[in-house]
XYZ file of C-alpha atoms in Angstrom:
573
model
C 0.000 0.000 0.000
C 1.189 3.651 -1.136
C 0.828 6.126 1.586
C 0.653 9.805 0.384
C 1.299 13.188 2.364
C -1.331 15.397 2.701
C 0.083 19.142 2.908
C -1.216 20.995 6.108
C -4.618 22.004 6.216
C -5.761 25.508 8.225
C -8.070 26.083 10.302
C -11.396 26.781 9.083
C -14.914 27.880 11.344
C -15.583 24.591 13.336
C -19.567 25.073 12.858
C -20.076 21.125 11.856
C -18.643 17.667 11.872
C -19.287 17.358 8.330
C -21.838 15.328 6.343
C -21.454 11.569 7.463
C -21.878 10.429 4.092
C -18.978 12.607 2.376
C -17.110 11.261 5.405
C -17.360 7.556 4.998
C -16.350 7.825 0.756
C -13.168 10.552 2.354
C -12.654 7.594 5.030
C -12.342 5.001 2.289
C -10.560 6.793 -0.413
C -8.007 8.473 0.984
C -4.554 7.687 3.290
C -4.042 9.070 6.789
C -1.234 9.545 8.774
C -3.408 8.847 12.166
C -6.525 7.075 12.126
C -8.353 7.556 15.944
C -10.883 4.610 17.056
C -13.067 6.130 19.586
C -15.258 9.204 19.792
C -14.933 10.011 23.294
C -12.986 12.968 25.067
C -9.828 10.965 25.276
C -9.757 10.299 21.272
C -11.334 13.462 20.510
C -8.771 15.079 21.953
C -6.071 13.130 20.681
C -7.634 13.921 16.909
C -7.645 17.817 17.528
C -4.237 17.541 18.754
C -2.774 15.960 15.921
C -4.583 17.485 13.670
C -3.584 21.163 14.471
C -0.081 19.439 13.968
C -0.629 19.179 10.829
C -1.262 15.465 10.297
C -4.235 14.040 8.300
C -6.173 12.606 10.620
C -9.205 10.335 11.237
C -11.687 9.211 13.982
C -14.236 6.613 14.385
C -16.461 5.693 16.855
C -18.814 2.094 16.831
C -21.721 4.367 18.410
C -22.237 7.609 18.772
C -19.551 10.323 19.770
C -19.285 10.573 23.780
C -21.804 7.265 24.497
C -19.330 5.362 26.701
C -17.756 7.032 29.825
C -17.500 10.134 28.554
C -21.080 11.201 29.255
C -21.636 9.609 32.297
C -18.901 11.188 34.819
C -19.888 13.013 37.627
C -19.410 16.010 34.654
C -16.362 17.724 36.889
C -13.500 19.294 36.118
C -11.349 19.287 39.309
C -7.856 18.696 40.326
C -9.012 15.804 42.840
C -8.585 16.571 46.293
C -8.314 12.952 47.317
C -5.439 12.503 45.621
C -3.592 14.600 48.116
C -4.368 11.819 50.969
C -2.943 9.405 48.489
C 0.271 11.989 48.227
C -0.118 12.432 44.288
C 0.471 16.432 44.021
C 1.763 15.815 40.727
C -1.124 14.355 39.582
C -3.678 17.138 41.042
C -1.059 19.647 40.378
C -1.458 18.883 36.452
C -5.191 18.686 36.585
C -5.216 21.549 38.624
C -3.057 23.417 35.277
C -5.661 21.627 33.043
C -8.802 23.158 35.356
C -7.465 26.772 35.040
C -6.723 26.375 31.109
C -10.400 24.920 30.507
C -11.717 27.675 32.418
C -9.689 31.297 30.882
C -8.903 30.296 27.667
C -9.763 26.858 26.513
C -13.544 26.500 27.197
C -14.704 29.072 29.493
C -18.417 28.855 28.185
C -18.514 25.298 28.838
C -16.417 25.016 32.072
C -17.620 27.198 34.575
C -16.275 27.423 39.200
C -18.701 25.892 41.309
C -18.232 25.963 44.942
C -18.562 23.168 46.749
C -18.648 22.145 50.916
C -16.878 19.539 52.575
C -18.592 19.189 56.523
C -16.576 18.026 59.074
C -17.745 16.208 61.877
C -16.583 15.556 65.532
C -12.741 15.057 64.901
C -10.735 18.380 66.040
C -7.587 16.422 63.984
C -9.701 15.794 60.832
C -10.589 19.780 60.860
C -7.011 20.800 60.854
C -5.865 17.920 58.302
C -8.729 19.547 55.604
C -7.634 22.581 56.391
C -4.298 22.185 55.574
C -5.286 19.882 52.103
C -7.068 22.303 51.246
C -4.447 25.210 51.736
C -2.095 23.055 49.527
C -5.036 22.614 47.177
C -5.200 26.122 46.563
C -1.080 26.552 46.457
C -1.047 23.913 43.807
C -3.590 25.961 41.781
C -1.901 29.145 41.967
C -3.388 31.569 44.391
C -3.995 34.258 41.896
C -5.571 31.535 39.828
C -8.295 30.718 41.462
C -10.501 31.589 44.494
C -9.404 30.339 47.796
C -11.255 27.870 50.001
C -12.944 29.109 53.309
C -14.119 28.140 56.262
C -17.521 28.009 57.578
C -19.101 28.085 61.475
C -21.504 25.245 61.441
C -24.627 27.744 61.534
C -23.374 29.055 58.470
C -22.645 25.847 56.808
C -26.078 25.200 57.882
C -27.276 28.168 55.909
C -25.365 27.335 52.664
C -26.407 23.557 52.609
C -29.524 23.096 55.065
C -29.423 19.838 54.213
C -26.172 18.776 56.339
C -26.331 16.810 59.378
C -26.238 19.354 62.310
C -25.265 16.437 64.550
C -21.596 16.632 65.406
C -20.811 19.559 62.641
C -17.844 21.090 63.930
C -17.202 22.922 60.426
C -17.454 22.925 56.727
C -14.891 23.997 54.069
C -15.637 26.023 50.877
C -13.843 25.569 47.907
C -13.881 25.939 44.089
C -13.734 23.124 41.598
C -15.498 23.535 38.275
C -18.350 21.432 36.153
C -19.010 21.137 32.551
C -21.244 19.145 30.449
C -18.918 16.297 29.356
C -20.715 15.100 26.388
C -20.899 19.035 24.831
C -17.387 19.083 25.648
C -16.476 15.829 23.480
C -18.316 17.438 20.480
C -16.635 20.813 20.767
C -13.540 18.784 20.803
C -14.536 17.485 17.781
C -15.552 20.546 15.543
C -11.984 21.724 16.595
C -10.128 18.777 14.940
C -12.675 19.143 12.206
C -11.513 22.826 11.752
C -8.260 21.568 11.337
C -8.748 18.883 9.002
C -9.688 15.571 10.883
C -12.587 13.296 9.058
C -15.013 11.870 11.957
C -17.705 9.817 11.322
C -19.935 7.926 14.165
C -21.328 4.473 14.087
C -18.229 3.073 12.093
C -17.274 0.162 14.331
C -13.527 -1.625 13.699
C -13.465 -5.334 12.517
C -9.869 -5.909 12.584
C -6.714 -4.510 11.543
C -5.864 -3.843 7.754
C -1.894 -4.854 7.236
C 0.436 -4.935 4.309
C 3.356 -6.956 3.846
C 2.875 -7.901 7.854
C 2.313 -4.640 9.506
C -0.711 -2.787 10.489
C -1.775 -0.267 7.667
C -5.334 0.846 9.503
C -8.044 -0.847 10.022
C -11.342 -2.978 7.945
C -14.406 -0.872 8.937
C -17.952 -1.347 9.260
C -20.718 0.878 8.695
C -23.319 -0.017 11.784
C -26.149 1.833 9.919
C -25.806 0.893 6.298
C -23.617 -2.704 6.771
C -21.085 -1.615 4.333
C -17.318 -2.848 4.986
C -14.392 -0.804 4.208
C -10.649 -0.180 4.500
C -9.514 3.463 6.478
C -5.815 3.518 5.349
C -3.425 5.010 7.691
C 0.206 5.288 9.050
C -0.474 4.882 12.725
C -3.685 3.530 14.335
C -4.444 4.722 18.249
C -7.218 2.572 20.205
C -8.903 5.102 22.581
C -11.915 2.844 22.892
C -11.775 3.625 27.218
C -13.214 0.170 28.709
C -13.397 -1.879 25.470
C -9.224 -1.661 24.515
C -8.370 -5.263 25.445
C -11.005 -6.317 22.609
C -9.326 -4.488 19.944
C -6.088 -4.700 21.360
C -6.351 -8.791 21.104
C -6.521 -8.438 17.191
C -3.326 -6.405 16.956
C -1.189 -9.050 18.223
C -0.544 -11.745 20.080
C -2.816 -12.584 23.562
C -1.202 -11.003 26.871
C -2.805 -10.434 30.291
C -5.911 -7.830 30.397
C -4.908 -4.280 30.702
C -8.022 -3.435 31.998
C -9.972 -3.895 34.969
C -13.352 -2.019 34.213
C -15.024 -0.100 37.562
C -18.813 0.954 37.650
C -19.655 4.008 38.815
C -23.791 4.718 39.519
C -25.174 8.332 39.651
C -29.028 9.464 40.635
C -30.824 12.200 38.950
C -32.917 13.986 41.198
C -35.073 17.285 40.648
C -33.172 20.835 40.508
C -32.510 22.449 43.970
C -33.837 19.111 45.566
C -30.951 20.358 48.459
C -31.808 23.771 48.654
C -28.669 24.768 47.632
C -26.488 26.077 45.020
C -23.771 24.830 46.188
C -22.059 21.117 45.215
C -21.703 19.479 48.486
C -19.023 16.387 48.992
C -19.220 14.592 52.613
C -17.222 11.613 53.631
C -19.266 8.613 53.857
C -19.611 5.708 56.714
C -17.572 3.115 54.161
C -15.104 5.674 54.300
C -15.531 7.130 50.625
C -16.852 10.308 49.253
C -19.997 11.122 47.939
C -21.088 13.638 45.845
C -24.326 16.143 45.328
C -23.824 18.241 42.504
C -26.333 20.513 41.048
C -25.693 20.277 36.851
C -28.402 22.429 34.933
C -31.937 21.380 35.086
C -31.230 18.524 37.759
C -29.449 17.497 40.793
C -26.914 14.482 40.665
C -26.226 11.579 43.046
C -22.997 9.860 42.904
C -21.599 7.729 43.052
C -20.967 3.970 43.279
C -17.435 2.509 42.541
C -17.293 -1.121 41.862
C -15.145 -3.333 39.934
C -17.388 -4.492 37.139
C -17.974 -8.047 35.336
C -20.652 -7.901 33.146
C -21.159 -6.512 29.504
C -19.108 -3.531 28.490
C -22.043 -2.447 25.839
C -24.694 0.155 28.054
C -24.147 -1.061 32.004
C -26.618 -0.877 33.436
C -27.314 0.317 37.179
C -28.586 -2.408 39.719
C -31.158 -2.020 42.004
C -28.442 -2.348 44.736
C -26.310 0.457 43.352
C -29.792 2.806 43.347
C -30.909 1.755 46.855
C -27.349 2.088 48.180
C -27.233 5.482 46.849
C -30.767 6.534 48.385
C -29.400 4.909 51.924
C -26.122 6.261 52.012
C -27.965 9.932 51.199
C -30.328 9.556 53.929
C -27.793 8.498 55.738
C -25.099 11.594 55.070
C -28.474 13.815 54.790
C -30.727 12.665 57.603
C -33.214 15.589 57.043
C -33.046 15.083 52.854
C -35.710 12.207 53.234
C -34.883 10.924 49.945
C -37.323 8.653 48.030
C -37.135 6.144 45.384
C -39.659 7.739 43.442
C -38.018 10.830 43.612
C -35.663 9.778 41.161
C -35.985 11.062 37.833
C -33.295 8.973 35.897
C -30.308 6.471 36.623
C -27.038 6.493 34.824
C -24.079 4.120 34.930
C -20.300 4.289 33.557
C -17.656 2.288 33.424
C -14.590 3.647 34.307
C -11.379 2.011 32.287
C -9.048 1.492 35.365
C -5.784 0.086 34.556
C -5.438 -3.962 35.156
C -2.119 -3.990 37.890
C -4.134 -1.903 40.184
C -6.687 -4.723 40.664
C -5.962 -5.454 44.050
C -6.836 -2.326 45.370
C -9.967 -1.078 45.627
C -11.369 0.763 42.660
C -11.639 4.000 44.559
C -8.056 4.174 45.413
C -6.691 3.164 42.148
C -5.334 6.394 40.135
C -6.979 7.749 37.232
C -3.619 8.649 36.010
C -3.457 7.242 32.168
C -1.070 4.626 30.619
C -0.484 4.730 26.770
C 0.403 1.193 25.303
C 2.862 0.628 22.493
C 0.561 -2.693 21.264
C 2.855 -3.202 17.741
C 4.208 -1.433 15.488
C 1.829 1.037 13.702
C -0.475 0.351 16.945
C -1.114 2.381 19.600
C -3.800 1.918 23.145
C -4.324 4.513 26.239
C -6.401 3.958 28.993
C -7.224 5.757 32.232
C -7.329 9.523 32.901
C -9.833 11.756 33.862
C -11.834 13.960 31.657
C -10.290 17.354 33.116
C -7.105 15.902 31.614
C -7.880 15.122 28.484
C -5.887 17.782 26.860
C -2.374 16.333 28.648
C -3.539 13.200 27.694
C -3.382 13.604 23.975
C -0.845 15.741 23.934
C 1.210 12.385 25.457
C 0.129 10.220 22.986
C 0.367 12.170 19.654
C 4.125 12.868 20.648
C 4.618 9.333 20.657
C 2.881 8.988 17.248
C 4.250 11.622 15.921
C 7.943 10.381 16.906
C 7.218 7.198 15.112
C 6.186 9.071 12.111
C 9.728 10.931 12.382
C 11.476 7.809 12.767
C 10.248 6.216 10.063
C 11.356 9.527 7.560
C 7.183 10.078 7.118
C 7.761 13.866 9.235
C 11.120 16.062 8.745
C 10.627 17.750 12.028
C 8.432 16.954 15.163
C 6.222 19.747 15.584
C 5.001 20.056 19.265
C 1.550 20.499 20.728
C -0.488 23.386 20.156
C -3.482 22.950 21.990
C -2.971 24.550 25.354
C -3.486 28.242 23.603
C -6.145 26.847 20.761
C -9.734 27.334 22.292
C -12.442 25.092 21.418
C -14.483 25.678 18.668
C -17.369 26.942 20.676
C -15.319 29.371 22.941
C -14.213 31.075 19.475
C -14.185 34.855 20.351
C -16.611 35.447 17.019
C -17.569 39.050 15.621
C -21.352 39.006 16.971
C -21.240 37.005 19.614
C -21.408 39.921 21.946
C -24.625 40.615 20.841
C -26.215 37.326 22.633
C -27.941 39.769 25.570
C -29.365 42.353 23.369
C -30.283 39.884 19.993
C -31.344 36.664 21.164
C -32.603 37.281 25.215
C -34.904 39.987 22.927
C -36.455 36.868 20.646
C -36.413 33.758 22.805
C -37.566 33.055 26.442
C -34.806 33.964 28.894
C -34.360 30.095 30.298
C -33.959 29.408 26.157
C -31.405 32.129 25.533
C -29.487 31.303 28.286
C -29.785 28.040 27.426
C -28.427 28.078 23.433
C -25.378 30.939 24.473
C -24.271 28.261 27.466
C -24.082 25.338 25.276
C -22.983 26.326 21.758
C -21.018 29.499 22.996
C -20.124 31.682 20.066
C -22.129 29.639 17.812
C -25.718 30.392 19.011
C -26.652 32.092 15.868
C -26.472 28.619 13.670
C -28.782 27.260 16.059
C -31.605 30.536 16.675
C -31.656 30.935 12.508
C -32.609 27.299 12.429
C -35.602 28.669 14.494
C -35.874 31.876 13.170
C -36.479 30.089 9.672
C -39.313 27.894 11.041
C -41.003 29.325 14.213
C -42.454 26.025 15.365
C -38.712 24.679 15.969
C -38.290 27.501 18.355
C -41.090 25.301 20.921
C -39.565 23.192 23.835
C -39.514 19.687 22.997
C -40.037 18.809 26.195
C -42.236 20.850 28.616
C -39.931 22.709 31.602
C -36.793 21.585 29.686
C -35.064 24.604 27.463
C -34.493 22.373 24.670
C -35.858 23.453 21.694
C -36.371 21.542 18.303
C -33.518 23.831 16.694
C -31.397 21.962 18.315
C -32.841 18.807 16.595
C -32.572 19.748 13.168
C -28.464 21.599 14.166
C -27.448 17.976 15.994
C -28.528 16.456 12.654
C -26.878 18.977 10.133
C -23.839 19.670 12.172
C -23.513 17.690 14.659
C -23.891 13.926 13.026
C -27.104 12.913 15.006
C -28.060 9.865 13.618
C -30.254 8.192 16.559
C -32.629 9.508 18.593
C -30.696 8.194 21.125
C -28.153 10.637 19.785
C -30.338 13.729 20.201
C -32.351 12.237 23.072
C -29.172 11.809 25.121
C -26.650 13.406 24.655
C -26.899 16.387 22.216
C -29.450 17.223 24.476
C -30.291 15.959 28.115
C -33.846 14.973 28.009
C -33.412 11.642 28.517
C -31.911 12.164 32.122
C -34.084 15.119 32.871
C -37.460 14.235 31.491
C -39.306 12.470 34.335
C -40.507 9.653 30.823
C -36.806 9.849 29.850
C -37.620 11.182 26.695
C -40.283 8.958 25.350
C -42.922 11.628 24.780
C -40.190 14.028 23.716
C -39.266 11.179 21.091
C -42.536 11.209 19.197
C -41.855 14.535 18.578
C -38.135 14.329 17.552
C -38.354 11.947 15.272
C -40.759 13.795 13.109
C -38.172 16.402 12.861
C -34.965 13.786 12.436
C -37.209 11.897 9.738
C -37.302 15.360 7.955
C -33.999 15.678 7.858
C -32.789 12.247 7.177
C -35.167 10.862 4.759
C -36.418 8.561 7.059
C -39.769 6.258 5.808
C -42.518 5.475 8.046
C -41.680 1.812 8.771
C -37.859 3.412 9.346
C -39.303 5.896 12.323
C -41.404 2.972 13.340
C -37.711 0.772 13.756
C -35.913 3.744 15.425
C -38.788 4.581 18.276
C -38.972 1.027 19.134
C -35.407 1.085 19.236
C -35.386 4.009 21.652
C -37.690 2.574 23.605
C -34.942 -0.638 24.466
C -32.070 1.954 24.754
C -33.360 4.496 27.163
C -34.367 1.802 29.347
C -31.043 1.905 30.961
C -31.766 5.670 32.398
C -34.959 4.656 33.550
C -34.884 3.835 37.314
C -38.636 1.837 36.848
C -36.793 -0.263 35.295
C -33.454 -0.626 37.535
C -35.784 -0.890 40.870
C -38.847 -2.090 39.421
C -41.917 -0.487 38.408
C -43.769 -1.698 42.087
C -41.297 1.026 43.787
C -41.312 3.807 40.899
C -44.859 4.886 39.672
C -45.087 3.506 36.212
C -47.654 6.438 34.680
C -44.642 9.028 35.597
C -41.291 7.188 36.747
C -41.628 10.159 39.450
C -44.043 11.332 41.917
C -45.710 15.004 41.235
């Protein structure tokens, strides 16, 4: 096989991931110099990064971009202050970097501070011990870089989370991590690699491994929606597949010992300002862990489990033991919260791709810190990480391709990483975008408006003239939820929706906010996605019933059983 080079392509405006179809005939046709399987943060990251190097670059996901892990975190950006118990300040000192970057320059529409309090309870020692992470917390940040912890008398605490156990409260802590949405941050990942040349397409799953003459030339391809089979041609191949490596990495050489050990972790979605606060609240917990109570736009997360995990890699699914654990262990931190099972509004569950020599540890303890693999030549895996690192993480790994490249006399010189001063697509500093306030809060409902600038940043415009065109796609498409059927008809010209799934869950959030998980919203959305896809009647027919089996996993009648959780609502009124 005859591998070209592809000069360097600029930047151009990141408003869309392309049209899926162009994409597949590009993906067959042409030669890359890194081909990317696996569309969440970690790969989408690695494809921006290379590709503002100047390497022709590809990506591929078997599902949808972001499905795995990457949109079911605990959607934080922190520098994890329990890794200063485990004496890992250079691992929290580098996230820490990576918080402050995501928040100034990188993504400051989609990262945003959130203050959170830690309670302390009986133990003088324990007091001074936070008090003194915390101070080194703040050091490791850079004073002037962010805004330093405090602490609170417990009637104050009291007043900034009423829901705290008064019993024993000798203190609380205040301090400042940040929160994103983690699937909007995936795609905004994406459009940036797209600016610079990448070719993405979703729901391309990898067979095996295409070689020549005994090495590894890419990968054979399937299209999961239309069944074709092709060849994606490249130089170097990197597995960022998260939980599902060893599968892939099998097929690229000989059998070793698993890499991975996968762990679940279980969060609750509960109404908005269920705590009465706006503040995240973290509290140790009687096994001795943390949990966390985060408020993340229109709800209230629960989280979360951490479990070394067995079954199926393909949508985990919660238990009803990691729900009712979760509703004891809250009652339990938050005597006066009262939580009840049919409170919950939606369940979601992630597997977390901890690395394999760990395994004798528990899952809590093991570090998130990454591991890139060198599998064979032309072959490439990394696992592990955390999502505020994402950045550091590809920057790791396309040195190491990129060296390779050099080595091999493909790349004269070894240009370095440019991504720590290249904002996302969406935080793009655009002529007009000042004119959000004035503009679009003038047109649209406030909750909307605030809604579209939050999540598409400097690109609200491409969404509002979707709805400015056709009135009716300004409406909610779910009642009390700001999402509006613009944002239908953008995910599926821009955005490579393909599923209602897709939309349903994660270019959008009704499925964990809606208290149906989306099903009545679906009837409407796939009227619009039909539109725009071409899809027949017996096709929208095939793709709600399909919906109906996928969202199942959010749905906590279904986790608990529909005896504990009302069935006509999934919540109480």
């Amino acid at each position: 096989m005859r591998l070209r080079r592809k000069p360097r392509i600029e930047p151009r405006p990141p408003t869309s991931l392309g049209d899926r179809a162009e994409n597949l005939e590009i993906l067959a046709r042409e030669d890359f110099d890194l081909l990317v399987v696996g569309g969440g943060i970690t790969g989408a990251g690695i494809a921006f990064d290379a590709a503002a190097r100047g390497l022709r670059v590809a990506l591929i996901d078997r599902s949808d971009f972001a499905c795995g892990t990457s949109s079911r975190s605990t959607k934080l950006i922190h520098g994890g202050l329990r890794y200063l118990s485990q004496f890992r300040f250079r691992l929290t000192r580098e996230a820490l970097s990576e918080r402050y970057l995501l928040l100034r320059r990188l993504a400051p529409n989609l990262v945003r501070w959130l203050p959170f309090i830690f309670p302390v309870y009986d133990s003088r020692i324990e007091t001074l011990r936070l008090s003194a992470g915390l101070w080194i917390y703040d050091l490791l940040a850079g004073l002037r870089r962010t805004p330093r912890h405090n602490r609170l008398p417990p009637e104050r605490a009291l007043v900034e989370a009423p829901m705290l156990d008064p019993d024993g409260l000798r203190a609380a802590f205040r301090y400042y991590d940040a929160q994103t949405d983690d699937a909007r941050l995936v795609l905004e990942a994406l459009k940036s690699a797209v600016a610079w040349g990448a070719v993405v397409a979703s729901h391309v799953s990898a067979v095996d491994f295409a070689r020549f003459e005994g090495e590894v030339v890419g990968v054979e391809a399937r299209d999961e929606l239309g069944g074709a089979g092709f060849t994606i041609s490249a130089r170097q191949t990197v597995l960022a597949t998260g939980v599902w490596l060893d599968q892939l990495a099998e097929k690229a050489g000989p059998k070793v010992e698993s890499r991975l050990r996968p762990s679940k972790g279980v969060h609750l979605v509960l109404p908005a300002g269920r705590f009465n606060t706006k503040n995240a609240i973290v509290a140790p917990t009687p096994d001795e862990r943390l949990m966390f109570v985060v408020p993340w736009l229109q709800g209230t997360l629960i989280g979360t489990t951490d479990t070394y995990y067995e079954g199926p890699l393909d949508q985990p699914r919660a238990s009803s033991e990691d729900v009712r654990y979760l509703v004891d262990l809250t009652n339990e931190v938050f005597p006066s919260a009262k939580v009840k099972l049919n409170e919950i509004i939606s369940v979601q569950a992630g597997l977390r791709p901890l690395i394999a020599s760990d395994k004798l540890r528990s899952p809590s303890d093991v570090s998130r810190s990454e591991r890139v693999f060198e599998l064979c030549p032309g072959v490439i895996g990394i696992a592990g990480g955390k999502l505020t690192t994402y950045r550091k993480m590809a920057s790791k790994v396309v040195d190491l391709t990129v060296k390779r490249l050099h080595r091999s006399g493909i790349l004269r010189k070894r240009p370095k990483s440019p991504t720590r001063r290249l904002p996302l697509s969406s935080a793009l500093d655009r002529p007009g975008a000042w004119r959000f306030e004035s503009e679009l809060a003038g047109e649209a409902p406030l909750a909307t408006a605030v809604h579209l600038y939050q999540t598409y940043g400097s690109w609200w415009e491409q969404v509002w003239e979707i709805a400015a065109a056709e009135p009716q796609l300004a409406e909610p498409i779910e009642p009390g939820l700001p999402y509006v059927g613009a944002e239908v008809v953008n995910a599926v010209r821009n955005e490579m929706a393909m599923r209602l799934t897709d939309v349903l869950a994660r270019r959008t959030h009704v499925a964990l906010f809606a208290k149906d998980q989306g099903r009545a919203a679906a009837r409407r959305v796939v009227t619009i996605m039909a539109k725009e896809l071409g899809w027949s009647p017996a096709e929208i027919q095939t793709e709600l019933a399909a919906f109906d089996v996928e969202v199942a996993q959010f749905d906590p009648g279904a986790v608990v059983g529909e005896g504990a959780i009302p069935a006509a609502g999934y919540v109480s009124s």
